[in-house]
Short mmCIF file of C-alpha atoms and ligand atoms in Angstrom, two decimals:
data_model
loop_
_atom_site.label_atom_id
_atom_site.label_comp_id
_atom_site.label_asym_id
_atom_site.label_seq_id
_atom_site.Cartn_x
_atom_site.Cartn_y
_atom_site.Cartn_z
CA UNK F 649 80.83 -112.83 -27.28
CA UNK F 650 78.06 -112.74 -24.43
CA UNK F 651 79.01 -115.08 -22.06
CA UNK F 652 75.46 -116.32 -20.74
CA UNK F 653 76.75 -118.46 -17.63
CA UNK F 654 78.31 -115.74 -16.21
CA UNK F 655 77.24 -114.12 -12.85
CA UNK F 656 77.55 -112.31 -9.97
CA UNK F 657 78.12 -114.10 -6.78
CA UNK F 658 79.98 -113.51 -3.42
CA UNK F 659 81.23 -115.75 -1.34
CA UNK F 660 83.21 -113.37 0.96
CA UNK F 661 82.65 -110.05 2.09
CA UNK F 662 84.32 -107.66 -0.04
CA UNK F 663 87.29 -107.21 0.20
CA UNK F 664 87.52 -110.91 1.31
CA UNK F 665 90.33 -112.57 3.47
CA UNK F 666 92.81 -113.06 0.81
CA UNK F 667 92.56 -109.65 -1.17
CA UNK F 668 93.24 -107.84 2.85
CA UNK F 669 95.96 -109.99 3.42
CA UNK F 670 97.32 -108.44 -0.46
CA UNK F 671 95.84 -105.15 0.55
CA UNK F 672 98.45 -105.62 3.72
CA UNK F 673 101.70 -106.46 1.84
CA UNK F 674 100.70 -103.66 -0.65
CA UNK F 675 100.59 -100.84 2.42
CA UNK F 676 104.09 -102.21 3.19
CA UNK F 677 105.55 -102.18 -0.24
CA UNK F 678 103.47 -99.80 -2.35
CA UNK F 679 103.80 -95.44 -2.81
CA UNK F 680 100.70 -94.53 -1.00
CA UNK F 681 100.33 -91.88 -4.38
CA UNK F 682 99.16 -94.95 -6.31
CA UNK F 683 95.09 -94.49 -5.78
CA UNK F 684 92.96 -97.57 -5.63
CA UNK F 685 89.00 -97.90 -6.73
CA UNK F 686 87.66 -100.90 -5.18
CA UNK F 687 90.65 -102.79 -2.60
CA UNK F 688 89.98 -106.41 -3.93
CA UNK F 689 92.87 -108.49 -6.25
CA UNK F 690 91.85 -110.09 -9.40
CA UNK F 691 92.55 -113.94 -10.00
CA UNK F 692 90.80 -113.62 -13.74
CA UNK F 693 88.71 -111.80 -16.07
CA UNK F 694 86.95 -111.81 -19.11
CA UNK F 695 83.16 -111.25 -20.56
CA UNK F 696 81.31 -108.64 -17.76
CA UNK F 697 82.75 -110.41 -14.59
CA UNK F 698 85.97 -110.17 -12.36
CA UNK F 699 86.95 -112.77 -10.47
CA UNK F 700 88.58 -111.88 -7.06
CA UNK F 701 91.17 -113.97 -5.41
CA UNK F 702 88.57 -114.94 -2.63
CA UNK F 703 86.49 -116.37 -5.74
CA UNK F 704 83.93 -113.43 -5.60
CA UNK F 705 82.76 -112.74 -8.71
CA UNK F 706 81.91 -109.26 -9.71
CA UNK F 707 79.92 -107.64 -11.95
CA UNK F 708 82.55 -105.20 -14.10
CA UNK F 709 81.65 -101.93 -15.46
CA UNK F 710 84.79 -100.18 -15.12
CA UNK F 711 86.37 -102.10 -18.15
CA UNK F 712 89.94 -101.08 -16.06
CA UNK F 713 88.78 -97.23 -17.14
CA UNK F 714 87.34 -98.10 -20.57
CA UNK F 715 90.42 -100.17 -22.03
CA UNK F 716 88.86 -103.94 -21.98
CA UNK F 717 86.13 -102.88 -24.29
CA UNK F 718 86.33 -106.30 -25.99
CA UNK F 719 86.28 -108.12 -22.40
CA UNK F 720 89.90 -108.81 -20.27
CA UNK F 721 90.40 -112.09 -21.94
CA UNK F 722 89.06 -111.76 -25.52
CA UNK F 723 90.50 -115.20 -27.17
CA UNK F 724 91.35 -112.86 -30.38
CA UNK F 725 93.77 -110.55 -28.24
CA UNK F 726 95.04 -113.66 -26.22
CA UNK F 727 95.86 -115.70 -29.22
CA UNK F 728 97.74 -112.99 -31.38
CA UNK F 729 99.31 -111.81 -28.21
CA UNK F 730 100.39 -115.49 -27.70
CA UNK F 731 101.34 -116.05 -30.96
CA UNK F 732 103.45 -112.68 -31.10
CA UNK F 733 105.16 -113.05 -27.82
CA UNK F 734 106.60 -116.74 -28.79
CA UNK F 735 107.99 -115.18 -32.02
CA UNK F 736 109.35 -112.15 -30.52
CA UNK F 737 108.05 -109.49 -27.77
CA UNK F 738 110.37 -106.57 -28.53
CA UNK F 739 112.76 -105.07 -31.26
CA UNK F 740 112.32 -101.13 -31.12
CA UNK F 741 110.29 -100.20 -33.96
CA UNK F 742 113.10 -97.97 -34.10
CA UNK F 743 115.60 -100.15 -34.98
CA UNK F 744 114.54 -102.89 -36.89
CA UNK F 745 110.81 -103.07 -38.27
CA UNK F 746 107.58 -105.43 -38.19
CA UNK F 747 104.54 -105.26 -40.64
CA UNK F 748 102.15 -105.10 -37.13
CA UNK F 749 102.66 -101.67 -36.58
CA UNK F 750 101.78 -100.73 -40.04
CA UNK F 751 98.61 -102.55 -39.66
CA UNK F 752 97.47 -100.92 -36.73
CA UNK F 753 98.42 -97.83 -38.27
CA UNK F 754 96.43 -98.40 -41.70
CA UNK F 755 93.43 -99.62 -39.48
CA UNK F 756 93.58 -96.07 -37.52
CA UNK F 757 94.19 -94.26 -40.75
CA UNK F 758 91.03 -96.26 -41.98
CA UNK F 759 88.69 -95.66 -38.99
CA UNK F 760 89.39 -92.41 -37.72
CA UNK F 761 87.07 -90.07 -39.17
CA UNK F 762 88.22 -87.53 -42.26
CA UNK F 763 88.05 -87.82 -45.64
CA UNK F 764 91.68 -86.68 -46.30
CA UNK F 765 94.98 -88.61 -46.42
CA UNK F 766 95.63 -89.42 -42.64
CA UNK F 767 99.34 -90.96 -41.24
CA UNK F 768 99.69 -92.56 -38.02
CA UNK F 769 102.55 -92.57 -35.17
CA UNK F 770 102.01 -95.19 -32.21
CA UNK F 771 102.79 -94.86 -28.97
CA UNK F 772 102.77 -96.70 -25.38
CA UNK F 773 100.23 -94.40 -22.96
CA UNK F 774 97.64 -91.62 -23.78
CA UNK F 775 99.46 -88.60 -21.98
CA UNK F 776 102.52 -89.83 -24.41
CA UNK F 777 99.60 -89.70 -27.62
CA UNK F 778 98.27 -86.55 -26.54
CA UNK F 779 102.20 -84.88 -25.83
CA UNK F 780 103.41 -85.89 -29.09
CA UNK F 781 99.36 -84.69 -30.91
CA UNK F 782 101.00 -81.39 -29.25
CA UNK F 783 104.40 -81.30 -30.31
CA UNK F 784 103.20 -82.34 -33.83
CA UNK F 785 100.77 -79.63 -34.22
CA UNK F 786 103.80 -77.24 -32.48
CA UNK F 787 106.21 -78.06 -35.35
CA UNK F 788 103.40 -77.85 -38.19
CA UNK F 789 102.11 -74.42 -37.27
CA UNK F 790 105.44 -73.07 -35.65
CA UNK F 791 103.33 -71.54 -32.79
CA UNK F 792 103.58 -72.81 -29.21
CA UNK F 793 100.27 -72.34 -27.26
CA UNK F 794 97.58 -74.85 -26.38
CA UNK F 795 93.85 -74.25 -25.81
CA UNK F 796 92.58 -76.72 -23.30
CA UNK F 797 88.93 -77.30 -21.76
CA UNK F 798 87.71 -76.60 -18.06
CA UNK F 799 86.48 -80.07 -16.95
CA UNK F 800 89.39 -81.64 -19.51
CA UNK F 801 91.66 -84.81 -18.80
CA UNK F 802 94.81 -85.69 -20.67
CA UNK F 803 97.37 -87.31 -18.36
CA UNK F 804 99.46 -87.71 -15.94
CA UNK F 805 102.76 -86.56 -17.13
CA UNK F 806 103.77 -82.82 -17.17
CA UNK F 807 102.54 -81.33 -20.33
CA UNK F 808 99.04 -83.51 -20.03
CA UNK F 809 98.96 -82.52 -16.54
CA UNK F 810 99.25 -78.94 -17.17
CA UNK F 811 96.25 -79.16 -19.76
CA UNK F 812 94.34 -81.26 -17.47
CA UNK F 813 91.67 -79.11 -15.40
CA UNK F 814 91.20 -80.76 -12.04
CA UNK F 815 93.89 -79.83 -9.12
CA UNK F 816 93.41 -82.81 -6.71
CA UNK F 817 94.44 -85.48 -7.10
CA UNK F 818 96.16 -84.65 -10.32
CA UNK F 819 98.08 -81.37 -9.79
CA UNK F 820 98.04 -80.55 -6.76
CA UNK F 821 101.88 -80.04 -5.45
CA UNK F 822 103.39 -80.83 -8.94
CA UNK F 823 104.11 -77.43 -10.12
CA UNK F 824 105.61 -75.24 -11.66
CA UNK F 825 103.58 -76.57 -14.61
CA UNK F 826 104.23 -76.82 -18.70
CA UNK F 827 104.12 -73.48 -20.16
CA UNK F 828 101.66 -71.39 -22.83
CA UNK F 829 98.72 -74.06 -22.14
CA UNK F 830 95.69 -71.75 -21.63
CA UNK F 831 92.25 -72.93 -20.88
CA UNK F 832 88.67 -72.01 -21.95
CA UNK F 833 85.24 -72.91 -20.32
CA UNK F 834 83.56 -76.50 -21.16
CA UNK F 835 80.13 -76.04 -22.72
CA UNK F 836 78.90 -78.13 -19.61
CA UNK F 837 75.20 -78.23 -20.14
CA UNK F 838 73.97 -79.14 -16.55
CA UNK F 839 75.81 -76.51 -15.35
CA UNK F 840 76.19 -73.98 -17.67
CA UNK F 841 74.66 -70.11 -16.22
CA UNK F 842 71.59 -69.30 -18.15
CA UNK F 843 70.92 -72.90 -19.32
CA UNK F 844 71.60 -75.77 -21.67
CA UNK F 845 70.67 -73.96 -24.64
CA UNK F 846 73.56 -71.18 -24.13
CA UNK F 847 76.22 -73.60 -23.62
CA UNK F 848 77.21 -74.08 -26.94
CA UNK F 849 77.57 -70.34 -28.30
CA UNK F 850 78.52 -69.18 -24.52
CA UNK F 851 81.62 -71.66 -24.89
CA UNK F 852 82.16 -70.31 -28.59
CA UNK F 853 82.38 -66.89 -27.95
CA UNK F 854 84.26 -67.32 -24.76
CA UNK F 855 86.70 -68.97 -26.95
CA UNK F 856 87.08 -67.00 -29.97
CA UNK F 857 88.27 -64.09 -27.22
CA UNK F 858 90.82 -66.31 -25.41
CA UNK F 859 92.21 -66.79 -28.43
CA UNK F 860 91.96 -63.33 -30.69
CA UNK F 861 92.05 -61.13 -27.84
CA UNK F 862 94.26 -62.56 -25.20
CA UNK F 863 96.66 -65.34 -26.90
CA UNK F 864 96.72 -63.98 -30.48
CA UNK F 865 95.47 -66.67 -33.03
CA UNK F 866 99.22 -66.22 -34.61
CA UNK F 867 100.52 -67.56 -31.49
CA UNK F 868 97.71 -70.86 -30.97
CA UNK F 869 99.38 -73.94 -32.13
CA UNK F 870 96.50 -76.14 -31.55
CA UNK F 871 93.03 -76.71 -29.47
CA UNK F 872 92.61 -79.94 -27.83
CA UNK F 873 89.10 -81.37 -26.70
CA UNK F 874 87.46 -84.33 -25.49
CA UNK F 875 84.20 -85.43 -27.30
CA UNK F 876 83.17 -86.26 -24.22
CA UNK F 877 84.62 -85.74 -21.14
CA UNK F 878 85.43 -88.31 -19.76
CA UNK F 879 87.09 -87.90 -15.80
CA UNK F 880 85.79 -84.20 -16.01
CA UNK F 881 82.34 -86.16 -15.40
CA UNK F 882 81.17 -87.66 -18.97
CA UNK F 883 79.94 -84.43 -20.31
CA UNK F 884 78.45 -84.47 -23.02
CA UNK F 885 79.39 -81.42 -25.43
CA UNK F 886 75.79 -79.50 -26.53
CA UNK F 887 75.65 -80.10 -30.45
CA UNK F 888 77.46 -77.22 -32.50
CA UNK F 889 80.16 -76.86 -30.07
CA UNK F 890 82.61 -79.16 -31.48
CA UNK F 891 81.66 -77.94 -35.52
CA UNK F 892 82.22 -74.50 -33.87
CA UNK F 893 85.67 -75.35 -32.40
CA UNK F 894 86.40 -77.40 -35.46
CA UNK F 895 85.14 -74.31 -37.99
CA UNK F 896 87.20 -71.30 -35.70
CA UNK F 897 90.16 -73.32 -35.93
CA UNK F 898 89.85 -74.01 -39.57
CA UNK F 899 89.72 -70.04 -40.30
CA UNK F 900 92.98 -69.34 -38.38
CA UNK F 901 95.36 -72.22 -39.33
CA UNK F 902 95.18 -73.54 -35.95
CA UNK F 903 95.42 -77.66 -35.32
CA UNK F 904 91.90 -79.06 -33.94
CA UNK F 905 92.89 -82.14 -31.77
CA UNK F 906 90.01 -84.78 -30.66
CA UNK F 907 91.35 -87.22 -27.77
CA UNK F 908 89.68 -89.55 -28.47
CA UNK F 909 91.38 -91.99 -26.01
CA UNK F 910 88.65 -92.53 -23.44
CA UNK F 911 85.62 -92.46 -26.34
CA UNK F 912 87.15 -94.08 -28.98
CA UNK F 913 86.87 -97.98 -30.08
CA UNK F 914 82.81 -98.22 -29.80
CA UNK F 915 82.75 -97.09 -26.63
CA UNK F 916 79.82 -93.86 -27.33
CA UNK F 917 77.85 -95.97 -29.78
CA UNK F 918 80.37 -94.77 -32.88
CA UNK F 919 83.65 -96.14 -33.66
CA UNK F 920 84.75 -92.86 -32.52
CA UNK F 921 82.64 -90.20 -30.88
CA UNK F 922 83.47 -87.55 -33.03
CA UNK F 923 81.09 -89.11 -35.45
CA UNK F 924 78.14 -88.29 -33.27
CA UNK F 925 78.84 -84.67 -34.58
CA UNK F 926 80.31 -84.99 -37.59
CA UNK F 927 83.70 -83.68 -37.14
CA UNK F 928 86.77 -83.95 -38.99
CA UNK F 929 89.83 -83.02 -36.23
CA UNK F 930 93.33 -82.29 -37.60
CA UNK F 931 94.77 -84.94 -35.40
CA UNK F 932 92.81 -87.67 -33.33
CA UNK F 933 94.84 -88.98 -29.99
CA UNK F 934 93.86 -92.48 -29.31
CA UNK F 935 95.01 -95.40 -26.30
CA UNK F 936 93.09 -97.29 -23.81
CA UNK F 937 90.82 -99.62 -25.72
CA UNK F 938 93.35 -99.55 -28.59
CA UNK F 939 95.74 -102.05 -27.07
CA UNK F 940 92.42 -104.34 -25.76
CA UNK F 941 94.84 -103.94 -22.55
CA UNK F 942 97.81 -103.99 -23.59
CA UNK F 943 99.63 -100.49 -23.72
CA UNK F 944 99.46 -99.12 -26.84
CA UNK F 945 98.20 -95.18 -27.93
CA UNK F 946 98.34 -93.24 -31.69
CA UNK F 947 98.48 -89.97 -32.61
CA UNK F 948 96.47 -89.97 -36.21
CA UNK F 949 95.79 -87.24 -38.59
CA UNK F 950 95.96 -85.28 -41.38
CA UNK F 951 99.36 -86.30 -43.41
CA UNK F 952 100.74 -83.02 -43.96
CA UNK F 953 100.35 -82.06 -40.47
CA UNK F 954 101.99 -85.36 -39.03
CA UNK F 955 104.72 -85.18 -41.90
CA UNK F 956 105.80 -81.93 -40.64
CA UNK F 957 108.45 -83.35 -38.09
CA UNK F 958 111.86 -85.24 -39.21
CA UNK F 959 112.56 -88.04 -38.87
CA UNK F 960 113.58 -89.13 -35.54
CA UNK F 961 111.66 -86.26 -33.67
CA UNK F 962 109.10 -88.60 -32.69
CA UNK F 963 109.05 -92.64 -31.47
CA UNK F 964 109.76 -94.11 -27.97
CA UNK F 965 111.64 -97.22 -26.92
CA UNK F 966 108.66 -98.84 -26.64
CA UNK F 967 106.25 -97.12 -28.70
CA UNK F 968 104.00 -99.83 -31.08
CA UNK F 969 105.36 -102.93 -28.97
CA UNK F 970 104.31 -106.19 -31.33
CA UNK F 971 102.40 -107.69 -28.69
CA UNK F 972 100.32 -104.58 -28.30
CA UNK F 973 100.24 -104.23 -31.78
CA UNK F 974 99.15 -107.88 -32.38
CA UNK F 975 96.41 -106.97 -29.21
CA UNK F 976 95.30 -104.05 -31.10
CA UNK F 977 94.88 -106.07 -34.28
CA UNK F 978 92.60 -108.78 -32.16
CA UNK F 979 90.55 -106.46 -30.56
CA UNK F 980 89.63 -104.50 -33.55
CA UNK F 981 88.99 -108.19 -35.41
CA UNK F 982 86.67 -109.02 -32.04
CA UNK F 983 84.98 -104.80 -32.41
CA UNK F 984 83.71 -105.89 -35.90
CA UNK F 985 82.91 -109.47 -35.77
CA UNK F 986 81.12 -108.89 -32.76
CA UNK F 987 79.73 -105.50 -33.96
CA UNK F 988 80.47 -103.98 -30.63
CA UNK F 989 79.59 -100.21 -32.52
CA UNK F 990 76.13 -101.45 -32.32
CA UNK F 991 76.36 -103.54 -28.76
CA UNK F 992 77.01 -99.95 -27.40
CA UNK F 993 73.97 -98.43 -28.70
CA UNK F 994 72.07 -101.43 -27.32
CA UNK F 995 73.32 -100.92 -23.86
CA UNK F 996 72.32 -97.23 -23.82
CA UNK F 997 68.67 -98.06 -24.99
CA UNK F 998 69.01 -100.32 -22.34
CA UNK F 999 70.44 -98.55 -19.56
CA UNK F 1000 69.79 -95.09 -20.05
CA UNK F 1001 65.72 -94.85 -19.54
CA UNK F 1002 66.26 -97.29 -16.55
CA UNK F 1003 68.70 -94.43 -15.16
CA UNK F 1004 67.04 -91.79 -16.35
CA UNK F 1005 63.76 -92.43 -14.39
CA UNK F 1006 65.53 -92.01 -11.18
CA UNK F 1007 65.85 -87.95 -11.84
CA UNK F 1008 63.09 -85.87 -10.29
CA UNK F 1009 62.31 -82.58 -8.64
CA UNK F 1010 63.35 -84.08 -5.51
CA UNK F 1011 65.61 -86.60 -6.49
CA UNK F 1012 69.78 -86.94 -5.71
CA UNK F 1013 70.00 -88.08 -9.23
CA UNK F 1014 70.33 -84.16 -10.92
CA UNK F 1015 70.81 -85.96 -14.61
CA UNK F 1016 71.81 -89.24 -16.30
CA UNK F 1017 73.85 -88.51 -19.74
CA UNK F 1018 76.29 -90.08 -21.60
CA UNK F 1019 76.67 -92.11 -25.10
CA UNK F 1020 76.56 -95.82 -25.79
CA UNK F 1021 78.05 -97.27 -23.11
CA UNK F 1022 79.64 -95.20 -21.43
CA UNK F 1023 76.95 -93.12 -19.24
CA UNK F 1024 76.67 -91.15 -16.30
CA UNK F 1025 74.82 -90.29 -13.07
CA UNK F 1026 75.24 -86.96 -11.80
CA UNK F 1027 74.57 -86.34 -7.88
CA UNK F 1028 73.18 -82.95 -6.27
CA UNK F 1029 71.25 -81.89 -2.94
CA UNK F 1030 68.15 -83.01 -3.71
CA UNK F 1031 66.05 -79.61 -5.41
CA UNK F 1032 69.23 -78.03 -6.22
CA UNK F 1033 72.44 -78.54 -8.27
CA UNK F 1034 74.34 -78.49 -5.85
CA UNK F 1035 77.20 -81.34 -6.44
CA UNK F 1036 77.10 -84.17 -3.93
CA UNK F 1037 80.51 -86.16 -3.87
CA UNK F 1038 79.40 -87.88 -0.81
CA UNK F 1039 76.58 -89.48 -2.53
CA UNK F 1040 78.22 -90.76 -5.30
CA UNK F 1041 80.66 -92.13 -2.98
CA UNK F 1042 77.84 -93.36 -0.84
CA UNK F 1043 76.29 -95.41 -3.93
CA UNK F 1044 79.40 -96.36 -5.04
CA UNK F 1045 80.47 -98.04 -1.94
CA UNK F 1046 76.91 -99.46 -1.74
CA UNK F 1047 77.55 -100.75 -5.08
CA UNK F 1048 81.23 -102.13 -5.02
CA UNK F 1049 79.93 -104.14 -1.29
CA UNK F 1050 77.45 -105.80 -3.13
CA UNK F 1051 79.96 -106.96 -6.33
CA UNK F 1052 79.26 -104.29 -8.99
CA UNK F 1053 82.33 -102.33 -9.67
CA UNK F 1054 81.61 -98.68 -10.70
CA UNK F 1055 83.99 -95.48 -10.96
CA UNK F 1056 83.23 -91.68 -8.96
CA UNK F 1057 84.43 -89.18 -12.05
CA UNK F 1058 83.92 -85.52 -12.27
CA UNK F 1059 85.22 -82.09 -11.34
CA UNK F 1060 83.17 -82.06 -8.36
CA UNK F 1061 83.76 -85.87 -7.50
CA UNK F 1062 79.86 -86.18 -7.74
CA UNK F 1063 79.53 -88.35 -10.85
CA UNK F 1064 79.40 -92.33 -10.93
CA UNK F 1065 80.25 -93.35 -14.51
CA UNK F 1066 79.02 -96.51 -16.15
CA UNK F 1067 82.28 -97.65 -18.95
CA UNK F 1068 81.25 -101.65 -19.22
CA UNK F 1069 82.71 -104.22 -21.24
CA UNK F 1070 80.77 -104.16 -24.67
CA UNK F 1071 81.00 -107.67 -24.40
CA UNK F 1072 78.88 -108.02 -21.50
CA UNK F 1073 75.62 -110.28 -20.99
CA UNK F 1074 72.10 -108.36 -21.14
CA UNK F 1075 71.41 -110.41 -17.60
CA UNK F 1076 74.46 -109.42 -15.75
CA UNK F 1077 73.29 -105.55 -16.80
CA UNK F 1078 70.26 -105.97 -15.65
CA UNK F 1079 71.31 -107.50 -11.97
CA UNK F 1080 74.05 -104.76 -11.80
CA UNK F 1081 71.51 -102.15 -12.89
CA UNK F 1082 69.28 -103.45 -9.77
CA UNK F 1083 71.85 -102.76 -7.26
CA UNK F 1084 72.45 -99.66 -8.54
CA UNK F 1085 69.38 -98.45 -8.10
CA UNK F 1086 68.84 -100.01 -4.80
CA UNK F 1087 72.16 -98.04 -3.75
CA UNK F 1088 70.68 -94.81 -4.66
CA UNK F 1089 67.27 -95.23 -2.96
CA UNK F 1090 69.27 -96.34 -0.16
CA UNK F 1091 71.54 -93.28 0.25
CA UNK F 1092 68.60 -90.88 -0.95
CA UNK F 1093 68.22 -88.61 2.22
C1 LIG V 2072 93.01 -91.92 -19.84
C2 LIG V 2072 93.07 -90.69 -20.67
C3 LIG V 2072 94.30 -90.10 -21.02
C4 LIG V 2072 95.63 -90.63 -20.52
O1 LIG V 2072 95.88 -91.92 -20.95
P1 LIG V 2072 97.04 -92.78 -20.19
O2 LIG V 2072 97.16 -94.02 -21.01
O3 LIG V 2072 96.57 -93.00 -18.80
O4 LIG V 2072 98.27 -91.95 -20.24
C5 LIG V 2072 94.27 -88.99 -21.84
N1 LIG V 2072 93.12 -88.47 -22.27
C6 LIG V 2072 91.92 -89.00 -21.96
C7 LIG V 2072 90.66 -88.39 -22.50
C8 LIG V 2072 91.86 -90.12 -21.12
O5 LIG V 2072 90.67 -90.62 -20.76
#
């Protein structure tokens, strides 16, 4: 629920004296490849606000990348997880059993869209969802290759690596990389030669001949897409795209995959985003506000398809941990009894025209886009569309020294992206929203 005392106040500069004495010991202990958004530690969360260790308290709409959907310290998630961790934390679903996991899984095969006999698998990250989506639809279809998007993010381990489209920081120097992943162009509509309205069938057609022409359809296992992008810079897919995919995949026996991980949960203003278009995917990868942050990721889909491997192909040692599972169960009880699906929408109507009045002939703002609450704000050179990382990164450190904490996203690192808590207060929006704004007139050259 709203909290309505809660707002945003500093008390230090930020980062204050106690998060740069952390930020010291962390330099001395910590792999300098671990990135960092905003250098301030956290003393508690919960509602729209984080709570530094200096006692700054900032406005949050990062939602630690879109998993605390329900808030960092929903009392649902904190009393099941309590309750699960003093009867036990661990057994390896594995090994011996517990009726949690088959709740989560019924609630998935429940949700997700598809009106066909769905079966779940849970697992601990997304890049371990969307690996397992791929060796799933491998075994199914006995084919090997993967279509993947320009613009697309799946993870950080090999395979998701491989099929994710940005170099640095994610690839760069990790090669060689996963084999038979190919990748097609994004229907981005900002940026999409000859306009918005060719994005959709330029993307088609640039698919169908990837796969007939230079894969063989015989040889595609499965197609994997984001319903909206969500690092790649929250693109929004132009409608028909995603019943195209869906359709071309249909016709040659090839596995559509939605991750849904970043958009899923009530994030776009849908329990899942594939509803905006009305698609049914083969197999729907799921994770971050799953768990209402605690790890926890599913692979759910069509039951023949996830039948098709033994038993003992798939799992992990700590795939469907109770706690997580008992997290999951509390933040999907805290999604509906706070009807969070229709929180999102309000924040959009909120925050959208508010952004959206900030684009202009001559404006750094080149478009504002998105779904529910999780929106975007693209920067160019003013009068062209030319991307402008430094801007974003301008506004954003504008924005994280005053106490709002926002993310930089996109291919071109020119994109701030919006992800808050659904939980958060109307008031706190509206105050963060302000200093947003102010940033960008600030920076505006
Ligand atoms: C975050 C994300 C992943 C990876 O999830 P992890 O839990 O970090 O492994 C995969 N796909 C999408 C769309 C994501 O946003």
């Amino acid at each position: 629920m709203c909290q309505p005392d809660q707002n945003r106040r500093l008390v230090t500069e930020i980062p204050g004296p106690k998060s740069r004495k952390l930020q010291q010991r962390r330099g001395a202990e910590l792999a300098d490849g671990l990135g960092l958004t905003m250098p301030v530690f956290v003393e508690n969360a919960g509602g729209g606000v984080i709570v530094d260790v200096d006692g700054n308290q900032i406005v949050d709409l990062a939602s630690g990348i879109a998993v605390t959907s329900v808030g960092a310290s929903d009392p649902a998630v904190a009393r099941r997880v309590a309750e699960q961790a003093e009867r036990f934390t661990h057994t390896c679903f594995l090994v011996t059993q517990y009726e949690g996991f088959i709740d989560v899984a019924r609630a998935l095969n429940e949700l997700t869209p598809g009106d066909f006999r769905k079966k779940t698998a849970l697992f601990t990250t997304g890049a371990e969802a969307v690996e397992n989506a791929v060796k799933i639809a491998r075994v199914a279809t006995g084919r090997s290759a993967v279509i993947a998007l320009s613009h697309a993010y799946h993870g950080w381990s090999l395979l998701t690596m491989t099929m994710t489209a940005k170099n640095l920081p994610y690839k760069d120097g990790f090669g060689p990389f996963a084999p038979e992943v190919y990748r097609v162009p994004s229907p981005y509509p900002y940026r999409w030669p000859g306009g918005p309205d060719q994005a959709a069938q330029g993307a088609l057609d640039a698919l169908r001949e990837t796969v007939l022409t230079q894969v063989g359809a015989n040889n595609v296992a499965a197609i994997i897409a984001e319903p909206i992008q969500g690092e790649g810079g929250c693109i929004v897919p132009p409608a028909g795209y995603l019943t195209g995919v869906q359709d071309f995949a249909r016709e040659l026996g090839i596995v559509f995959i939605v991750d849904e991980i970043q958009t899923g949960f009530a994030r776009t203003g849908h329990m899942f985003a594939s509803e905006h278009e009305g698609i049914e995917p083969d197999l729907i990868t799921t994770a971050k506000a799953l768990g209402g942050g605690l790890p926890l990721a599913a692979v759910t889909g069509r039951a023949e398809i996830m039948d098709a491997v033994p038993a003992g192909g798939l799992g992990g040692t700590y795939a469907g941990n109770p706690v997580a599972c008992a997290a999951a169960l509390g933040a999907l009880e805290t999604i509906e009894r706070e009807a969070l699906v229709q929180r999102a929408r309000d924040i959009e109507a909120k925050v959208k025209p508010r952004l959206a009045a900030l684009t202009g002939e001559a404006s750094a703002v080149g478009e504002v886009r998105g779904r529910g609450a999780m929106l975007a704000i693209e920067f160019v050179r003013p009068g062209t569309t030319a991307p402008a990382p430094e801007l974003a990164r301008a506004v954003s450190a504008a924005c994280h020294a005053q106490g709002v904490l926002v993310l930089v996203c996109g291919t071109f690192g020119n994109v701030i992206r919006l992800l808050p808590p659904l939980v958060i207060c109307d008031d706190l929006l509206d105050d963060a929203l302000d200093v947003i704004c102010g940033a960008i007139d600030e920076v505006q050259p």
